[in-house]
Amino acid sequence: MVQFPYEIAEDTRPRLGLITLQVDETIEEDFRRMIPQDKARLHVTRVPSGAELTPDTIAAMADDLPQSAALLPPAARFSVVAYGCTSGTTLIGAARVQALVAASVTTEAVTNPLTAALTAIRALGLSRVGIVSPYIPSVAAPIRAAFETAGIAVPDMIGFGEEIEARVARIAPASICAAATALASQAPLDAVFLSCTNLRTLEVIPTLEEQLGLPVLSSNQVLGWHMAGLAGLAVADLAVPGVLGKKAAQH
């Protein structure tokens, strides 16, 4: 075989790394919808996770995060890497997630859905946010506590009481809309947050905002928006739904 000469051509697009749960069927597709391929490169790895999301399975995920992050392309220098689990971040702790990921991959920044949600809420000037969660109270309640610790009032929240992730990924968008509508009728709110990266929320955000007259945020929406801002992408280059898609992404 003849050895043929070649040149090296580096790709100058920002690189985004996403660590998603083994059982998550939604977030990767949502990200590829929000972040155009010609604006950034998206690399995805998965972290082992149980079929059920409970405090115990979330705690176990922390042990596997470094190895999962290390499976991202080692030659790549990432603008930002995200751990794609809202409840996982809440129970493991955002600071610990940042440390576990940063120790295993070369990246300028690390984020997660909880940090992204709080950043988006502040960017939009919101102070009273209702939460829709698919999970059982032991998984959902800490998210409310994290919001309140950050100074965001949570007048009420609604949960579907689900533990099985395969079922979470199949909750009908119509059910998500009904839950958000019921939540908004129970207490005065500035916005609704649809928590969980496995929920199919992206498609319902514009409709809900029109019906409720409120900003509607979701885990995947805020995470994609925050990652894009950390990578230096302009909001005009993204396809982030809802009023958040018109707000310059924040660091």
PDB file of C-alpha atoms in Angstrom, residues 1-6:
ATOM      1  CA  MET A   1       0.000   0.000   0.000  1.00  0.00           C
ATOM      2  CA  VAL A   2       1.297   3.452  -0.952  1.00  0.00           C
ATOM      3  CA  GLN A   3       1.388   5.951   1.889  1.00  0.00           C
ATOM      4  CA  PHE A   4      -0.360   9.070   0.570  1.00  0.00           C
ATOM      5  CA  PRO A   5       0.446  12.521   2.054  1.00  0.00           C
ATOM      6  CA  TYR A   6      -2.316  14.453   3.774  1.00  0.00           C
TER       7      TYR A   6
END
